[in-house]
CSV table of C-alpha atoms and ligand atoms in Angstrom, one decimal:
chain,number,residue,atom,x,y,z
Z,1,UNK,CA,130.7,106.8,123.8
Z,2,UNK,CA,133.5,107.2,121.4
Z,3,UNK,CA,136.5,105.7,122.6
Z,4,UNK,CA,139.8,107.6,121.2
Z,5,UNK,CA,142.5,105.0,120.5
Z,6,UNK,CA,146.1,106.8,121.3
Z,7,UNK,CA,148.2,107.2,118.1
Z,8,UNK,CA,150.5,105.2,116.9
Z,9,UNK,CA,154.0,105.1,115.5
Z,10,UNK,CA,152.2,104.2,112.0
Z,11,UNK,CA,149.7,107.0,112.4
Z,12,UNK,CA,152.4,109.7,113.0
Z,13,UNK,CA,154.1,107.8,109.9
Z,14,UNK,CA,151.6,108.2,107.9
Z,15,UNK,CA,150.9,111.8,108.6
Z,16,UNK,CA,154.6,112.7,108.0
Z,17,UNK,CA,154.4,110.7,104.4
Z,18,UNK,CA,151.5,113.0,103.9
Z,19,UNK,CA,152.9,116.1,104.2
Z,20,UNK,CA,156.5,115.3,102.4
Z,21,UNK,CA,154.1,113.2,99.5
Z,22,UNK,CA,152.2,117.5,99.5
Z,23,UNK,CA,155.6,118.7,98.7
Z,24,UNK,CA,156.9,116.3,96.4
Z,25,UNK,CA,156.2,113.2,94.2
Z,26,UNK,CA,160.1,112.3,93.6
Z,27,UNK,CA,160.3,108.8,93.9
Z,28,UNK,CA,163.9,107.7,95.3
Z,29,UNK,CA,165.1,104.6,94.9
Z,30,UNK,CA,167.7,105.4,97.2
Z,31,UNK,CA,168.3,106.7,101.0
Z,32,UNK,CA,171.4,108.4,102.0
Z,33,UNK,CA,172.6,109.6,105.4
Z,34,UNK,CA,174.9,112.3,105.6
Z,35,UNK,CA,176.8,112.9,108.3
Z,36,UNK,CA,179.3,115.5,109.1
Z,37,UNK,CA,181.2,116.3,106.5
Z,38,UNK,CA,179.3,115.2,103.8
Z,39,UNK,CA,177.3,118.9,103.1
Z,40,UNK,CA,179.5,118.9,100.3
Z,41,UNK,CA,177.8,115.9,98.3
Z,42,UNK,CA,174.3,117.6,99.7
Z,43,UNK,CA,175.8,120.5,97.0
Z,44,UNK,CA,176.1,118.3,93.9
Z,45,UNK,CA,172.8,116.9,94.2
Z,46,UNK,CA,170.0,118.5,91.7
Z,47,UNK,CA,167.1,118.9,93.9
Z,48,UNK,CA,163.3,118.5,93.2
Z,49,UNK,CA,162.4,119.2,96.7
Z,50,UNK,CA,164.3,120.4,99.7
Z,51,UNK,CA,161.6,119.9,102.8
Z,52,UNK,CA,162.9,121.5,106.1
Z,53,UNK,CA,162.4,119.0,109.0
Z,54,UNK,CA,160.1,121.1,111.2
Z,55,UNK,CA,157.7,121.1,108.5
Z,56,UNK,CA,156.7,117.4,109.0
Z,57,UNK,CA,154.5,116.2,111.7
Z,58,UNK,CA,156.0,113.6,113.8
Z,59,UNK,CA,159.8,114.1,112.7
Z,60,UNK,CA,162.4,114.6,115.2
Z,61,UNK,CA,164.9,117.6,115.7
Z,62,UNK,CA,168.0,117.8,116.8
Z,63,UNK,CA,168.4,119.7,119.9
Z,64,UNK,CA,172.2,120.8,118.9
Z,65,UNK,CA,171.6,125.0,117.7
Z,66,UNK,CA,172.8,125.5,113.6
Z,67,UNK,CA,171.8,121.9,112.5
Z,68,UNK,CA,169.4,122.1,110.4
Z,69,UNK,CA,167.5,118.9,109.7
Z,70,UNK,CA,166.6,118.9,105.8
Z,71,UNK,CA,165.4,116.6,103.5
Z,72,UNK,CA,166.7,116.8,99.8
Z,73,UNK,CA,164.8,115.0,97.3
Z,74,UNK,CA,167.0,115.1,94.3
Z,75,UNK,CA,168.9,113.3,91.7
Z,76,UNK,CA,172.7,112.9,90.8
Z,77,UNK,CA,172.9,111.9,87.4
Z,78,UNK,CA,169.3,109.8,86.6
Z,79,UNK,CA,169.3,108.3,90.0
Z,80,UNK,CA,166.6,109.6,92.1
Z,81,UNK,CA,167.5,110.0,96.0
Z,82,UNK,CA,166.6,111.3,99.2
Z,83,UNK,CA,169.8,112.9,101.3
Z,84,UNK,CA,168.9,113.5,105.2
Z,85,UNK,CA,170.8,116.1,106.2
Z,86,UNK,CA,171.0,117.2,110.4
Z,87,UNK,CA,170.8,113.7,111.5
Z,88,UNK,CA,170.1,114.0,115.2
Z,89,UNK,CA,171.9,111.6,117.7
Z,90,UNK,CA,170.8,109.4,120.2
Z,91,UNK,CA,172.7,111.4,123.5
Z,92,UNK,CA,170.3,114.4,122.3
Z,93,UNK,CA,166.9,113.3,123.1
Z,94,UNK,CA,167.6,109.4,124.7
Z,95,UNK,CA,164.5,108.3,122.7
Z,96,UNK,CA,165.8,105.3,120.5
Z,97,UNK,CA,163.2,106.2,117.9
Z,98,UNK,CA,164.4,109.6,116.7
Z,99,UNK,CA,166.9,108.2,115.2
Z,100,UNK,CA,164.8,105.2,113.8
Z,101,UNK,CA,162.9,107.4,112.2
Z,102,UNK,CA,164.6,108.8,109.1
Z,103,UNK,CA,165.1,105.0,108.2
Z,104,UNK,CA,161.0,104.7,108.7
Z,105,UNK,CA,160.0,107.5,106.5
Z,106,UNK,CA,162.9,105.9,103.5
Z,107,UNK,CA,160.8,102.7,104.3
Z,108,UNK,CA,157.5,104.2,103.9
Z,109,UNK,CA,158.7,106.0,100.9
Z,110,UNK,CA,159.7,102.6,98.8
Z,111,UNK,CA,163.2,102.9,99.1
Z,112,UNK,CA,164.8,99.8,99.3
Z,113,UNK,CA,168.7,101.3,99.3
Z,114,UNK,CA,170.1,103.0,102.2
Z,115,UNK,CA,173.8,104.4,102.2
Z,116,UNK,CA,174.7,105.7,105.8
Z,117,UNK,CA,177.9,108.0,106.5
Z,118,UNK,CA,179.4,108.9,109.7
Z,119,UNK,CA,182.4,110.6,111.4
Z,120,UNK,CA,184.7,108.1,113.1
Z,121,UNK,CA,187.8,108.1,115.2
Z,122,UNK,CA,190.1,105.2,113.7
Z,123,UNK,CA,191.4,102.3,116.0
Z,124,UNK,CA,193.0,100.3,113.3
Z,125,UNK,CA,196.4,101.7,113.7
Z,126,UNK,CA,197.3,101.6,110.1
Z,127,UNK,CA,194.5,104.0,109.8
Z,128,UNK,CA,195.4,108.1,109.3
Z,129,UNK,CA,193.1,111.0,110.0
Z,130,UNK,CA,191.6,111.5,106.7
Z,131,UNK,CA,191.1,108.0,105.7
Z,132,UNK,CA,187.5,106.6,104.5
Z,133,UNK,CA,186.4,103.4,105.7
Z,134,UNK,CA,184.0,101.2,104.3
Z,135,UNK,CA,181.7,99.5,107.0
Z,136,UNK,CA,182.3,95.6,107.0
Z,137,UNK,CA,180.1,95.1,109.9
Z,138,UNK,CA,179.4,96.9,113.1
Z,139,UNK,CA,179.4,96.2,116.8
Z,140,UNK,CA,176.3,97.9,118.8
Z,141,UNK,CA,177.7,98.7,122.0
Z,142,UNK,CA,174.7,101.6,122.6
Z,143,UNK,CA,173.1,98.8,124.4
Z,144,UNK,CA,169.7,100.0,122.9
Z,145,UNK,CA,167.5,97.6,120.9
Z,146,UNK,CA,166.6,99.3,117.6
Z,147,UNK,CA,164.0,96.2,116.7
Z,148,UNK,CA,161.3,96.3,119.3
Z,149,UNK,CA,159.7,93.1,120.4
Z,150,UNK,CA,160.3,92.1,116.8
Z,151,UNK,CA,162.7,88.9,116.7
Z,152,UNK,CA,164.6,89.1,113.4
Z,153,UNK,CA,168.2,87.2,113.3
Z,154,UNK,CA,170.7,89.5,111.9
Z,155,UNK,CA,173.2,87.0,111.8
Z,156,UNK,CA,172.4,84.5,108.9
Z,157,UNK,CA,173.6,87.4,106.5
Z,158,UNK,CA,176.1,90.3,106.3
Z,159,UNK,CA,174.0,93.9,107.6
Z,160,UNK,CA,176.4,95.6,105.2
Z,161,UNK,CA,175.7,93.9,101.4
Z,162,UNK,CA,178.2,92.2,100.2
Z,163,UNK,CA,177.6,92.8,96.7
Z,164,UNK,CA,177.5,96.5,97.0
Z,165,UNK,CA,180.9,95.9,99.2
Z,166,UNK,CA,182.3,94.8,96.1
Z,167,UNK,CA,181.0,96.7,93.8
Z,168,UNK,CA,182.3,99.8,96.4
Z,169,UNK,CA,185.7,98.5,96.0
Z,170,UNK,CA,185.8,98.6,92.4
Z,171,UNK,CA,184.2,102.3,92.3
Z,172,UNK,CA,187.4,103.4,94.8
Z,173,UNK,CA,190.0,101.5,92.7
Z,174,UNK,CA,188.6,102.9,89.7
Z,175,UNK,CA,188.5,106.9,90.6
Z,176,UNK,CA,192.0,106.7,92.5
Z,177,UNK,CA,190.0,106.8,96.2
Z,178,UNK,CA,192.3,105.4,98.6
Z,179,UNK,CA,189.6,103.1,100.9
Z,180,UNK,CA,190.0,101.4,103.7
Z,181,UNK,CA,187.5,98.5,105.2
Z,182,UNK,CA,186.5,97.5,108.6
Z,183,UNK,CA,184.3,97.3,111.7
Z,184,UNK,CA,182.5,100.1,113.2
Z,185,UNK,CA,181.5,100.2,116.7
Z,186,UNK,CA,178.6,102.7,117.7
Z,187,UNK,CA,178.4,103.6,121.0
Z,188,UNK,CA,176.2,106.3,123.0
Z,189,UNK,CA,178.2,109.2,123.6
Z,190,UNK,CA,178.4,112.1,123.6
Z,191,UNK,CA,182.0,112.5,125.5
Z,192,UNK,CA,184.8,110.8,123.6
Z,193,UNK,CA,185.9,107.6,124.8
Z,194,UNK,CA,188.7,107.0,127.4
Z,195,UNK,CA,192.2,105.3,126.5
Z,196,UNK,CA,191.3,102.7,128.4
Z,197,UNK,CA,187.4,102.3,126.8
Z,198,UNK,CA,189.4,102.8,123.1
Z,199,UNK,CA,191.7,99.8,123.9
Z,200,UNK,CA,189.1,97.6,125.1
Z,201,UNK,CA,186.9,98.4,121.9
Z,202,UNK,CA,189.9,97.4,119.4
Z,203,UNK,CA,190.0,93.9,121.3
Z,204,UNK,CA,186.7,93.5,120.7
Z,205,UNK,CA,187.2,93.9,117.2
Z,206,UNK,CA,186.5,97.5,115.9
Z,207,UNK,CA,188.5,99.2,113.6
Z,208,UNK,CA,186.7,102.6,114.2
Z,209,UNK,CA,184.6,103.7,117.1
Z,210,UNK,CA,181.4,107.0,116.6
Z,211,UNK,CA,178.1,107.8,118.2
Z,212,UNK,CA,175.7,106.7,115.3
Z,213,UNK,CA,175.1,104.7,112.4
Z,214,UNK,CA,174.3,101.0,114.1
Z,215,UNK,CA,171.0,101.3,115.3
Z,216,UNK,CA,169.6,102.3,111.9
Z,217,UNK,CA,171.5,100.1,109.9
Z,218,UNK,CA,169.7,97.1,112.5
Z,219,UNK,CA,166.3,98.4,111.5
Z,220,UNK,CA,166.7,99.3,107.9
Z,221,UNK,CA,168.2,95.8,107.2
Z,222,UNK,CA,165.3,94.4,109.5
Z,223,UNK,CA,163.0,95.9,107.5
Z,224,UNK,CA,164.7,94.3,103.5
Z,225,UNK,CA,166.8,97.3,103.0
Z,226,UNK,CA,170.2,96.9,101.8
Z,227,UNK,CA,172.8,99.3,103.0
Z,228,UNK,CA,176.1,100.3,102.3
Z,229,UNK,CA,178.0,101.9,105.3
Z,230,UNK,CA,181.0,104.3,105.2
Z,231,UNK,CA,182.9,106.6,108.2
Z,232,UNK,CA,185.3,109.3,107.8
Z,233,UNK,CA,187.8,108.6,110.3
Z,234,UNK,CA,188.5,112.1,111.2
Z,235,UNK,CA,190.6,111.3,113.6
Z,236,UNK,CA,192.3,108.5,115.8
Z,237,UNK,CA,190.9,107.9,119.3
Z,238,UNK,CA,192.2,108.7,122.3
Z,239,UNK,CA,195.6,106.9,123.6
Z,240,UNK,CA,195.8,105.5,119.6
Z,241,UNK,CA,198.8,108.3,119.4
Z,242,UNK,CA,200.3,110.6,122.4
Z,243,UNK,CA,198.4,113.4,121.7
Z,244,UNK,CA,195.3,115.1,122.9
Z,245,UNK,CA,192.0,114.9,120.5
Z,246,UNK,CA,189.9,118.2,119.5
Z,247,UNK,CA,187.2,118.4,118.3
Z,248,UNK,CA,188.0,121.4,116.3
Z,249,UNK,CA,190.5,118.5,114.8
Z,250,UNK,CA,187.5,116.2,113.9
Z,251,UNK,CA,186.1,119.3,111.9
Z,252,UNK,CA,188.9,120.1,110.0
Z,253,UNK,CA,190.0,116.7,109.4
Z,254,UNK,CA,186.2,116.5,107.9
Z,255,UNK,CA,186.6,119.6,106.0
Z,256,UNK,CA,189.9,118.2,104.4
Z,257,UNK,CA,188.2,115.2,102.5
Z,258,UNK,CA,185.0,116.3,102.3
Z,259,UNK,CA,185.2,117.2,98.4
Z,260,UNK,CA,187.1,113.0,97.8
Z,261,UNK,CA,184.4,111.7,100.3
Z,262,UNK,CA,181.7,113.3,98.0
Z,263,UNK,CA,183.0,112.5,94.9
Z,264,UNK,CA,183.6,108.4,96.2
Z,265,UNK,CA,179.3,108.9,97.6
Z,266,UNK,CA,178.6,110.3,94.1
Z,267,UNK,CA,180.1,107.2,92.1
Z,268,UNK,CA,178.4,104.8,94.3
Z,269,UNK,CA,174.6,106.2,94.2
Z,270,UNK,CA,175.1,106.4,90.1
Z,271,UNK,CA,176.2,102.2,90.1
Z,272,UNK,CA,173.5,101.3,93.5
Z,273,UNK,CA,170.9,103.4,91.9
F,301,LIG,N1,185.0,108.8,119.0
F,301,LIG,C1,183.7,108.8,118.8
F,301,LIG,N2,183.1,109.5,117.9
F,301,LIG,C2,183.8,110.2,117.0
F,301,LIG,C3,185.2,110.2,117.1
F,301,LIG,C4,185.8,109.5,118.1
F,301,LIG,O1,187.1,109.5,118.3
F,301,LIG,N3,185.6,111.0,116.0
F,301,LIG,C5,184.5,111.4,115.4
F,301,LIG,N4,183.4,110.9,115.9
């Protein structure tokens, strides 16, 4: 009797390699994870390939109606990349690895570089709606465990490289980009946090709070990537000033610096790449 072994995560993996490898042989050395706000920079890139999500076995959706999920395999200037576009969140399916798995198919790919962006509402109070942030460090407070059984100390070295920090710095001083630096903290969503919650986050540390960004930054780094982090603090969280935060805000504040924020995301990929 033939005994049928259940799939695994690697089999699914491999199937979705498959079909993306059937549409294009583009070999990226870089990942990039574009988050709202950031369609712009998705614009600039010349693409090779542009492979709609539900087209590959395996790879999650989001649930939320009008995002697309898309992957564009393209280049801005000689640097060869992959831009996910759509990222879906954890609050819309509760399954840890949908999100995980945009950073397993970069992996499976050979892409060593991952560059994650993200909305944000600022906590730092010299932070203004508008401002971009470049990730220090985060603090995980989704209370999910992106690593499995796997047992891999993410404290003897910075998630966020260093050496890319710096050279990020540089880039911004160079094209004029006003930048600002510090901690992210990811947390579940999807409601926006209370006063109360927003006040207890900045005395743990954070500088910004969102709903994404830590759990794949854990597993890409577990897994020898290096990544560079950035949010678009579209906003500043609730009980930060007297006044009552909208999300309409958030997407206008997005819309606002969306052509600075792409041009910053273009200048790094053309020095990390
Ligand atoms: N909180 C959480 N996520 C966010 C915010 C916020 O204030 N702004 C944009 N994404």
């Amino acid at each position: 009797m033939k005994i049928i072994r259940p799939k695994t995560l690697e089999d699914n993996l491999k199937e979705s390699i498959k079909a993306i490898r059937s549409q294009t042989k583009l070999k990226p050395k870089i990942a990039i994870i574009l988050g709202s706000g950031l369609g712009e920079f998705a614009e600039t890139i010349s693409s090779s390939a542009v492979i709609d999500t539900q087209s590959i076995p395996h790879y999650p959706h989001s649930s939320v109606e009008g995002h697309k999920g898309r992957l564009i395999f393209g280049k801005i200037g000689k640097v060869a990349l992959l831009a996910f576009q759509g990222r879906v969140h954890f609050y819309e399916t509760g399954n840890i690895e949908t999100i995980l798995y945009p950073i397993r198919v970069a992996h499976a790919l050979g892409i060593k570089t991952l560059i994650v962006t993200n909305a944000a509402g600022g906590i730092n109070k010299q932070f203004t709606p508008g401002d971009l942030m470049l990730i220090t460090d985060h603090i995980n407070l989704t209370f999910q465990n992106p690593l499995g059984n796997k047992s891999v100390s993410l404290h003897n070295q910075p998630l966020y490289d260093l050496d890319f920090q710096n050279k990020i710095i540089d880039i911004a001083r160079t094209a004029d980009i006003h930048l600002q630096s510090g901690i992210y903290c990811g947390l579940k969503g999807p409601s926006y946090e209370t006063a109360s919650e927003v006040r207890m986050i900045g005395k743990l540390g954070a500088d910004a709070v969102g709903m994404s960004t830590v759990n794949e930054v854990s597993l890409a780094f577990s897994l020898g990537m290096r990544v560079a982090g950035f949010s678009c603090i579209t906003n500043l969280s609730t009980g930060i000033l007297d006044q009552k935060l909208s999300h309409q805000e958030v997407t206008e504040v997005a819309n606002r610096v969306r052509h600075t924020f792409s041009r910053l995301i273009t200048g790094v990929v053309e020095e990390l790449g």
